[in-house]
Amino acid sequence: MTFFNELYYNQAFWTAILSWFVAQFIKVITVLVSEKRFDFSRFVGSGGMPSSHSSFVTSLAVMIGLKNGFDSEGFAICFVLALVVMYDASGVRRAAGKQASILNQIIEHWDEGPKIQGERLKELIGHTPFEVVAGAALGIFIAIIMYMFVY
């Protein structure tokens, strides 16, 4: 079997991709409903509700657990990876987003001295703990549905 053929039939891979896609789609819909505008950048951007990173890695871990057993080495690897990704999303990346917000405010209100050149820093790169939990719950739900009804 070729690489692409094997990838095509990889259930865990496609479950994770679907979970990421659904999370990103929910972000677009959320902006459409709350702000009455279509913002396609939310489909490819990071941050926001729910965490697509959390959904992605959690669905992968759960699918591996369902297929290979929750006592398998594959599940353990995916579970640890999921914990690192979710911790990073709500910790390090969230802090970086807050710092970017403060730096953008400082640059905007800089009255004295030479003008600071450069583009605005991206502020929406991390997640609140609730967004991470919501993404994880979405990933678990999608993995279970895919396991029960598709595979």
mmCIF file of N, CA, C and O in Angstrom, residues 12 26 49 53:
data_model
loop_
_atom_site.group_PDB
_atom_site.id
_atom_site.type_symbol
_atom_site.label_atom_id
_atom_site.label_comp_id
_atom_site.label_asym_id
_atom_site.label_seq_id
_atom_site.Cartn_x
_atom_site.Cartn_y
_atom_site.Cartn_z
ATOM 1 N N ALA A 12 -8.091 7.617 12.295
ATOM 2 C CA ALA A 12 -7.724 8.583 13.330
ATOM 3 C C ALA A 12 -7.329 9.915 12.708
ATOM 4 O O ALA A 12 -7.706 10.987 13.200
ATOM 5 N N ILE A 26 -17.276 26.462 13.520
ATOM 6 C CA ILE A 26 -18.045 27.027 14.627
ATOM 7 C C ILE A 26 -17.579 28.449 14.930
ATOM 8 O O ILE A 26 -18.390 29.332 15.223
ATOM 9 N N MET A 49 -13.390 30.642 20.224
ATOM 10 C CA MET A 49 -14.221 29.577 20.789
ATOM 11 C C MET A 49 -14.797 28.695 19.702
ATOM 12 O O MET A 49 -15.413 29.225 18.775
ATOM 13 N N HIS A 53 -7.274 23.578 18.314
ATOM 14 C CA HIS A 53 -6.111 22.783 18.699
ATOM 15 C C HIS A 53 -6.531 21.685 19.675
ATOM 16 O O HIS A 53 -6.148 20.525 19.522
#
